[in-house]
Short mmCIF file of C-alpha atoms in Angstrom, two decimals:
data_model
loop_
_atom_site.label_atom_id
_atom_site.label_comp_id
_atom_site.label_asym_id
_atom_site.label_seq_id
_atom_site.Cartn_x
_atom_site.Cartn_y
_atom_site.Cartn_z
CA MET H 23 23.76 30.11 -43.51
CA VAL H 24 20.25 31.13 -44.86
CA ILE H 25 17.52 29.93 -42.45
CA GLY H 26 13.86 30.08 -43.44
CA CYS H 27 11.50 31.52 -40.71
CA SER H 28 8.41 33.15 -40.08
CA CYS H 29 8.90 36.69 -39.49
CA GLY H 30 6.33 37.60 -36.55
CA THR H 31 2.75 37.82 -37.03
CA PRO H 32 2.03 41.92 -36.89
CA ARG H 33 -1.80 42.77 -36.51
CA ILE H 34 -3.50 44.06 -39.63
CA ASP H 35 -6.42 46.43 -39.50
CA PRO H 36 -8.83 45.68 -42.66
CA THR H 37 -11.76 47.97 -43.39
CA PRO H 38 -15.09 46.47 -42.80
CA ALA H 39 -15.42 46.12 -46.65
CA GLN H 40 -11.93 44.14 -46.47
CA ARG H 41 -13.28 42.10 -43.54
CA ILE H 42 -16.23 40.90 -45.70
CA ALA H 43 -13.63 39.98 -48.40
CA LEU H 44 -11.39 38.23 -46.06
CA GLY H 45 -14.71 36.53 -44.74
CA ARG H 46 -15.43 35.20 -48.41
CA ALA H 47 -11.94 34.06 -49.03
CA PHE H 48 -11.88 32.24 -45.50
CA GLY H 49 -15.11 30.58 -46.46
CA CYS H 50 -13.84 29.53 -50.09
CA ALA H 51 -10.63 28.13 -48.80
CA ARG H 52 -12.52 25.98 -46.31
CA THR H 53 -15.02 24.50 -48.90
CA VAL H 54 -12.22 23.69 -50.97
CA PHE H 55 -10.55 22.06 -48.32
CA ASN H 56 -13.72 20.27 -47.39
CA ASP H 57 -14.38 19.11 -50.69
CA ALA H 58 -11.06 17.73 -51.57
CA LEU H 59 -11.17 15.86 -48.17
CA ARG H 60 -14.51 14.39 -49.13
CA MET H 61 -13.37 13.46 -52.46
CA ARG H 62 -10.70 11.54 -51.07
CA ASN H 63 -12.30 9.93 -48.53
CA ASP H 64 -14.98 8.63 -50.69
CA ALA H 65 -12.36 7.27 -52.98
CA HIS H 66 -10.63 5.39 -50.29
CA GLU H 67 -14.24 4.01 -48.92
CA ASN H 68 -14.89 2.70 -52.48
CA GLY H 69 -11.84 1.25 -53.09
CA PHE H 70 -10.35 3.63 -55.70
CA PRO H 71 -6.85 4.86 -55.81
CA PHE H 72 -5.72 7.86 -53.95
CA VAL H 73 -6.82 11.16 -55.81
CA SER H 74 -4.05 12.71 -57.27
CA ASP H 75 -3.13 16.34 -56.78
CA ALA H 76 -3.88 17.53 -60.27
CA GLU H 77 -7.34 15.66 -60.80
CA LEU H 78 -8.27 17.28 -57.38
CA SER H 79 -7.37 20.72 -58.70
CA ARG H 80 -9.43 20.11 -61.95
CA GLN H 81 -12.59 18.67 -59.87
CA VAL H 82 -12.75 20.88 -56.83
CA ILE H 83 -11.63 24.29 -58.41
CA THR H 84 -11.72 24.19 -62.33
CA GLU H 85 -14.98 22.08 -62.83
CA ALA H 86 -16.36 23.37 -59.72
CA LYS H 87 -16.42 27.03 -60.66
CA LYS H 88 -18.40 26.07 -63.67
CA ARG H 89 -21.33 24.77 -61.42
CA PRO H 90 -24.22 27.28 -59.89
CA ASP H 91 -23.59 25.91 -56.53
CA ARG H 92 -19.83 26.68 -56.56
CA ALA H 93 -19.64 29.79 -58.69
CA TRP H 94 -18.52 32.06 -56.10
CA LEU H 95 -15.01 30.44 -55.80
CA GLY H 96 -14.16 32.74 -58.56
CA GLU H 97 -14.85 35.67 -56.53
CA VAL H 98 -11.43 35.26 -54.39
CA PRO H 99 -8.07 34.85 -55.57
CA ALA H 100 -6.81 31.42 -57.07
CA VAL H 101 -4.15 30.99 -55.05
CA VAL H 102 -5.91 31.02 -52.12
CA LEU H 103 -8.05 28.07 -53.41
CA GLN H 104 -4.75 26.24 -54.66
CA GLN H 105 -3.06 26.77 -51.00
CA ALA H 106 -6.13 25.26 -49.38
CA LEU H 107 -5.71 22.12 -51.74
CA ALA H 108 -1.98 21.98 -50.67
CA ASP H 109 -2.92 22.01 -47.08
CA CYS H 110 -5.21 18.83 -47.55
CA THR H 111 -2.19 17.17 -49.27
CA THR H 112 0.08 17.89 -46.43
CA ALA H 113 -2.42 16.91 -43.88
CA PHE H 114 -2.56 13.50 -45.68
CA ARG H 115 1.01 13.04 -46.23
CA ASN H 116 1.66 13.76 -42.14
CA PHE H 117 -0.95 11.27 -41.37
CA PHE H 118 0.29 8.49 -43.70
CA ALA H 119 3.96 9.26 -42.52
CA SER H 120 2.69 9.06 -38.64
CA VAL H 121 0.77 5.76 -39.30
CA SER H 122 3.93 4.19 -40.98
CA GLY H 123 5.99 5.32 -38.32
CA ARG H 124 8.47 7.97 -40.59
CA ARG H 125 7.16 10.59 -38.45
CA ARG H 126 8.28 11.06 -35.16
CA GLY H 127 6.06 11.98 -32.39
CA PRO H 128 2.42 11.05 -31.22
CA LYS H 129 0.48 9.49 -33.80
CA LEU H 130 -1.73 11.80 -35.91
CA ALA H 131 -5.31 11.56 -36.68
CA PRO H 132 -6.82 11.37 -40.22
CA PRO H 133 -7.34 14.87 -41.59
CA ARG H 134 -10.70 16.48 -40.25
CA PHE H 135 -13.34 18.81 -41.95
CA ARG H 136 -12.94 22.50 -41.31
CA SER H 137 -15.66 24.44 -39.87
CA ARG H 138 -16.49 28.26 -39.60
CA LYS H 139 -16.77 28.00 -36.30
CA ASP H 140 -12.87 26.99 -35.76
CA ASN H 141 -11.12 29.11 -33.36
CA ARG H 142 -8.56 29.85 -36.35
CA GLN H 143 -9.34 30.91 -39.80
CA ALA H 144 -6.55 31.42 -42.58
CA ILE H 145 -5.60 31.89 -45.97
CA ARG H 146 -1.98 31.79 -47.57
CA PHE H 147 -1.11 34.04 -50.56
CA THR H 148 2.35 33.23 -52.39
CA LYS H 149 4.52 35.14 -54.79
CA ASN H 150 2.20 34.08 -57.66
CA ALA H 151 -0.56 36.01 -56.11
CA ARG H 152 1.43 39.11 -56.61
CA PHE H 153 0.94 40.50 -53.04
CA LYS H 154 3.33 42.89 -51.67
CA VAL H 155 4.01 45.28 -49.06
CA SER H 156 3.73 48.94 -50.33
CA GLN H 157 5.84 51.72 -49.98
CA ASN H 158 3.37 53.25 -47.39
CA GLY H 159 3.79 50.17 -45.36
CA LYS H 160 0.50 48.64 -46.14
CA LEU H 161 -0.05 44.99 -47.13
CA VAL H 162 -1.42 44.73 -50.81
CA LEU H 163 -3.66 41.81 -51.39
CA PRO H 164 -5.27 40.60 -54.57
CA LYS H 165 -8.97 41.36 -54.56
CA ILE H 166 -8.84 42.56 -51.11
CA GLY H 167 -6.80 45.85 -51.28
CA GLU H 168 -4.51 47.66 -49.32
CA VAL H 169 -4.63 46.60 -45.68
CA ALA H 170 -3.03 48.66 -42.66
CA VAL H 171 -0.50 46.84 -41.01
CA ARG H 172 0.86 47.54 -37.49
CA TRP H 173 4.31 47.03 -37.82
CA SER H 174 6.75 46.42 -34.79
CA ARG H 175 9.83 46.18 -37.23
CA ASP H 176 11.03 45.89 -40.70
CA LEU H 177 10.69 42.69 -42.66
CA PRO H 178 14.32 41.37 -42.90
CA ALA H 179 13.99 40.59 -46.57
CA ASP H 180 11.14 39.98 -49.18
CA PRO H 181 8.60 37.82 -47.95
CA SER H 182 7.75 34.44 -49.88
CA SER H 183 4.41 34.11 -48.58
CA VAL H 184 2.07 35.74 -46.08
CA THR H 185 -0.60 33.77 -44.31
CA VAL H 186 -3.64 36.19 -43.10
CA ILE H 187 -5.13 34.93 -39.99
CA LYS H 188 -8.35 35.40 -37.85
CA ASP H 189 -8.24 34.36 -34.26
CA ALA H 190 -10.93 33.44 -31.89
CA ALA H 191 -10.84 36.99 -30.59
CA GLY H 192 -11.55 38.43 -34.04
CA ARG H 193 -8.27 39.89 -34.37
CA TYR H 194 -6.28 39.79 -37.70
CA PHE H 195 -2.70 38.87 -38.20
CA ALA H 196 -0.37 38.68 -41.20
CA SER H 197 2.30 36.03 -40.79
CA PHE H 198 5.27 36.39 -43.14
CA VAL H 199 7.62 33.92 -44.21
CA VAL H 200 11.05 35.15 -45.09
CA GLU H 201 14.71 34.00 -45.54
CA VAL H 202 17.09 35.54 -43.10
CA THR H 203 20.72 35.02 -42.85
CA ALA H 204 22.07 33.58 -39.25
CA GLN H 205 23.02 36.78 -37.20
CA ARG H 206 26.34 35.77 -35.47
CA LEU H 207 26.74 37.13 -32.09
CA PRO H 208 29.98 37.95 -30.37
CA GLY H 209 31.48 34.72 -28.98
CA ILE H 210 31.32 34.44 -25.30
CA GLU H 211 32.55 31.85 -22.63
CA ALA H 212 29.69 31.69 -20.44
CA GLU H 213 27.39 28.43 -20.67
CA THR H 214 24.40 27.73 -18.68
CA GLY H 215 21.70 24.82 -17.99
CA ILE H 216 18.04 25.72 -17.16
CA ASP H 217 15.80 23.72 -15.05
CA LEU H 218 12.27 24.47 -15.66
CA GLY H 219 9.70 24.43 -12.87
CA LEU H 220 6.55 25.57 -11.55
CA GLY H 221 7.58 27.00 -8.04
CA HIS H 222 10.20 28.93 -10.28
CA PHE H 223 9.65 29.07 -14.28
CA ALA H 224 13.57 28.58 -14.65
CA VAL H 225 16.53 28.20 -12.43
CA LEU H 226 19.88 28.81 -13.39
CA PRO H 227 23.38 27.26 -12.63
CA ASP H 228 24.57 30.51 -11.06
CA GLY H 229 21.51 30.41 -8.56
CA THR H 230 19.34 32.74 -10.45
CA LYS H 231 15.59 32.09 -10.17
CA ILE H 232 13.21 33.36 -12.56
CA ASP H 233 9.55 33.49 -11.10
CA SER H 234 6.79 31.93 -12.83
CA PRO H 235 4.45 34.76 -13.78
CA ARG H 236 1.39 32.13 -13.73
CA PHE H 237 -0.54 34.47 -16.14
CA LEU H 238 -3.58 31.92 -16.38
CA ARG H 239 -4.00 31.90 -12.43
CA ARG H 240 -3.70 35.78 -12.34
CA ALA H 241 -6.71 36.09 -14.83
CA GLU H 242 -8.67 33.39 -13.47
CA LYS H 243 -11.53 35.47 -11.67
CA ARG H 244 -11.55 37.43 -14.83
CA LEU H 245 -12.22 34.53 -17.00
CA LYS H 246 -14.50 32.88 -14.69
CA LYS H 247 -16.71 35.76 -14.78
CA ALA H 248 -16.58 36.22 -18.21
CA GLN H 249 -17.52 32.38 -18.78
CA ARG H 250 -20.42 32.94 -16.58
CA VAL H 251 -21.95 35.55 -18.26
CA LEU H 252 -21.27 33.44 -21.59
CA SER H 253 -23.10 30.55 -20.18
CA ARG H 254 -26.45 32.71 -19.27
CA LYS H 255 -26.91 33.76 -22.75
CA GLU H 256 -29.07 32.22 -25.37
CA LYS H 257 -27.28 29.99 -27.96
CA GLY H 258 -27.35 31.78 -31.31
CA SER H 259 -27.93 35.07 -30.11
CA LYS H 260 -26.10 37.86 -30.84
CA ASN H 261 -25.71 38.73 -27.30
CA ARG H 262 -24.01 35.09 -26.92
CA ASP H 263 -21.68 36.00 -29.75
CA LYS H 264 -20.44 39.23 -28.00
CA ALA H 265 -20.02 37.45 -24.64
CA ARG H 266 -18.20 34.50 -26.64
CA HIS H 267 -15.92 37.25 -27.97
CA LYS H 268 -15.22 38.78 -24.64
CA VAL H 269 -14.16 35.67 -23.19
CA ALA H 270 -11.82 34.67 -26.39
CA ARG H 271 -10.39 38.19 -25.94
CA ALA H 272 -9.52 37.57 -22.16
CA HIS H 273 -7.71 34.25 -23.13
CA ALA H 274 -6.04 36.01 -25.92
CA ARG H 275 -4.44 38.56 -23.33
CA VAL H 276 -3.24 35.75 -21.10
CA ALA H 277 -1.47 34.16 -24.29
CA ASP H 278 0.05 37.31 -25.61
CA ALA H 279 1.62 38.06 -22.35
CA ARG H 280 2.96 34.53 -21.93
CA ARG H 281 4.41 34.83 -25.14
CA GLU H 282 5.79 38.12 -24.31
CA PHE H 283 7.45 36.86 -21.52
CA HIS H 284 8.92 33.77 -23.26
CA HIS H 285 10.45 35.87 -26.18
CA GLN H 286 12.17 38.29 -23.51
CA LEU H 287 13.69 35.66 -21.44
CA SER H 288 14.60 33.27 -24.41
CA THR H 289 16.65 36.32 -26.15
CA GLN H 290 18.04 37.22 -22.99
CA ILE H 291 19.54 33.79 -22.17
CA ILE H 292 20.86 33.10 -25.68
CA ARG H 293 22.43 36.60 -25.90
CA GLU H 294 24.22 35.91 -22.52
CA ASN H 295 25.24 32.36 -23.21
CA GLN H 296 27.26 30.69 -25.83
CA ALA H 297 25.58 27.18 -25.10
CA VAL H 298 22.23 26.56 -23.53
CA PHE H 299 21.24 23.12 -22.09
CA VAL H 300 17.71 22.00 -20.83
CA GLU H 301 16.04 19.09 -19.82
CA ASP H 302 13.76 17.32 -22.64
CA LEU H 303 10.90 17.34 -20.36
CA ALA H 304 7.84 14.89 -20.93
CA VAL H 305 5.29 17.76 -21.05
CA GLY H 306 2.42 15.63 -22.66
CA GLY H 307 2.39 13.38 -19.57
CA LEU H 308 2.70 16.15 -17.05
CA ALA H 309 -0.01 17.75 -18.59
CA ARG H 310 -2.12 14.63 -17.92
CA THR H 311 -1.65 14.90 -14.16
CA ARG H 312 -3.38 17.12 -11.25
CA LEU H 313 -0.50 19.69 -12.46
CA ALA H 314 -2.02 20.00 -15.69
CA LYS H 315 -3.26 23.48 -15.61
CA SER H 316 0.13 25.00 -14.18
CA VAL H 317 1.87 22.93 -16.70
CA HIS H 318 -0.14 24.42 -19.39
CA ASP H 319 0.22 27.74 -18.08
CA ALA H 320 4.04 27.59 -17.70
CA GLY H 321 4.36 26.64 -21.57
CA TRP H 322 7.42 25.23 -21.59
CA SER H 323 7.32 23.76 -24.73
CA ALA H 324 6.85 27.09 -26.28
CA PHE H 325 9.51 28.38 -24.43
CA VAL H 326 12.22 25.56 -25.24
CA ASN H 327 11.11 25.99 -29.30
CA MET H 328 11.95 29.63 -28.99
CA LEU H 329 15.36 28.84 -27.39
CA GLU H 330 15.99 26.51 -30.22
CA TYR H 331 15.26 28.43 -33.28
CA LYS H 332 17.11 31.66 -31.48
CA ALA H 333 20.37 29.69 -30.85
CA LYS H 334 20.10 28.59 -34.58
CA LEU H 335 19.38 32.08 -35.72
CA TYR H 336 22.30 33.62 -33.54
CA ASP H 337 24.67 30.67 -34.07
CA ARG H 338 24.78 29.57 -30.41
CA THR H 339 24.96 25.98 -29.21
CA PHE H 340 21.57 24.46 -27.99
CA ALA H 341 20.85 20.81 -26.78
CA LYS H 342 18.57 18.92 -24.65
CA VAL H 343 19.60 16.46 -21.85
CA SER H 344 17.61 13.29 -21.51
CA ARG H 345 14.55 13.10 -19.53
CA TRP H 346 15.66 10.21 -17.82
CA PHE H 347 18.97 11.79 -16.36
CA PRO H 348 18.28 12.39 -12.68
CA SER H 349 19.26 15.94 -12.33
CA SER H 350 17.42 16.53 -8.87
CA LYS H 351 18.83 13.47 -7.19
CA LEU H 352 22.40 13.42 -8.69
CA CYS H 353 24.80 15.15 -6.12
CA SER H 354 26.64 17.95 -8.23
CA ALA H 355 29.59 17.55 -5.66
CA CYS H 356 30.38 13.94 -5.47
CA GLY H 357 28.01 12.20 -8.05
CA ASN H 358 26.08 10.36 -5.69
CA VAL H 359 22.34 9.43 -6.80
CA THR H 360 19.85 9.65 -3.88
CA GLU H 361 17.43 6.74 -4.26
CA ALA H 362 14.39 8.76 -3.56
CA MET H 363 13.52 12.53 -3.57
CA PRO H 364 9.87 13.58 -3.03
CA LEU H 365 8.50 16.72 -4.59
CA GLN H 366 8.35 18.47 -1.10
CA VAL H 367 11.94 18.00 -0.65
CA ARG H 368 13.46 21.46 -1.55
CA GLU H 369 16.75 21.04 0.15
CA TRP H 370 18.87 18.03 0.94
CA THR H 371 22.14 17.09 1.80
CA CYS H 372 24.28 14.61 0.35
CA ALA H 373 26.15 11.77 2.11
CA CYS H 374 29.47 13.52 1.08
CA GLY H 375 28.25 16.60 3.44
CA ALA H 376 27.08 18.93 0.51
CA VAL H 377 24.05 20.88 0.92
CA HIS H 378 22.00 21.55 -1.98
CA ASP H 379 19.05 23.57 -3.12
CA ARG H 380 17.17 21.11 -5.13
CA ASP H 381 16.61 23.51 -8.01
CA ILE H 382 19.92 24.88 -8.52
CA ASN H 383 21.73 21.58 -8.07
CA ALA H 384 19.23 20.22 -11.08
CA ALA H 385 20.37 23.38 -13.17
CA ILE H 386 24.09 22.63 -12.31
CA ASN H 387 23.67 18.99 -13.41
CA ILE H 388 21.86 19.69 -16.49
CA LEU H 389 24.88 22.06 -17.66
CA ALA H 390 27.30 19.46 -16.91
CA ALA H 391 25.63 16.78 -18.63
CA GLY H 392 24.95 19.03 -21.60
CA ARG H 393 28.80 19.69 -21.62
CA ALA H 394 29.60 16.00 -21.42
CA ASP H 395 27.30 15.05 -24.16
CA ARG H 396 28.75 17.67 -26.62
CA LEU H 397 32.38 16.53 -25.74
CA ASN H 398 31.28 12.88 -26.64
CA ALA H 399 29.85 13.96 -29.60
CA CYS H 400 33.33 16.02 -30.58
CA GLY H 401 35.18 12.59 -29.70
CA GLY H 402 36.08 14.18 -26.33
CA PRO H 403 36.47 12.36 -22.83
CA VAL H 404 33.74 9.90 -21.93
CA ARG H 405 31.48 11.24 -19.06
CA PRO H 406 32.02 9.96 -15.49
CA SER H 407 29.74 7.36 -14.59
CA PHE H 408 27.72 9.32 -12.22
CA GLY H 409 26.54 11.31 -15.13
CA MET H 410 25.44 8.69 -17.09
CA ALA H 411 21.76 8.36 -17.46
CA GLN H 412 20.40 6.17 -14.76
CA PRO H 413 17.34 3.65 -14.72
CA ARG H 414 14.08 5.74 -14.28
CA GLU H 415 13.38 5.95 -10.61
CA ALA H 416 10.30 7.75 -8.76
CA GLY H 417 10.93 11.36 -8.38
CA SER H 418 13.42 11.88 -11.36
CA HIS H 419 11.24 14.67 -12.75
CA GLY H 420 10.87 16.41 -9.35
CA SER H 421 12.50 19.50 -10.69
CA ALA H 422 10.15 19.84 -13.27
CA ALA H 423 7.04 19.37 -11.63
CA ALA H 424 7.98 21.32 -8.43
#
């Protein structure tokens, strides 16, 4: 099985001249995107048909290069400008699909104009641009030159495209898209359910509790100090720009540490288990509560996404259990569902006499529910009644918010 994936984002170290060239490319791509967006918005407001991709390319690239105010578009690779138009078209398609209900998830807003002050600047090169990785490990980009790359591993295949990214901290990355073959790991019998939380980041059915690193909380003092320094700088000054980069770098260190933790833990869990089941948490809802900062600090969604794509890559089973499943209130011994269980209750005794650790009991129930759902999908026996999803009750998400 062939899987398309983004193969990491190694750091690149452009020279000062290359940084200028990349900055010019970022600006040209941004201008083309904004011109295309403005042209389509104007057509809509005036009652004209949706501007086609071919007409858009002719107007904002081909004809624009002939005008004095856009002549500098010819200084960057043409593929960068074409990919900016493709991004504009994709943004409109996603918006239309969201409005019509064909796209799942939250409703998307209309495409917005890009700004040079955005936290992320990016340009994309496809194979048509003839980019390549040289024998000495450097990334060769048209009209930019050979850029040094900090490789952490070799590319598994020839990349079909590369996206050069500049983040808010002023760091440059290269994101390669490659096609890889699923790497089948040796089959094992172990299966696990994961109860995600705040007190412990993850709890497994065997009683393993993985502490939550709380990267943001640990860095709060340093972040607050850097933010206070930034607030005292005069707007538009060079000192303010330096202070802003210092704040961005501090946040980048937190994000990098969290991402590394997620990668290491997700890889370990996928390698050690044939099947992995997690609860489909309503992270968006929890992020609007008083626990918002802690929820964002945990990064559950990013971790679950890593589990999902690594399970596909290594030929493991991955599934989500319904968020309405009362994993915390369901007795894993007898199947009785407790009516209410406030968050402060960390250990409880069922009417059958079984004493449960709230989080371990939830992990056991998530594993059982995941197995039952898989059997049902394969035509196996129907899940017992106590494992069926129950009506939503207060406290059903206690294990996640604990």
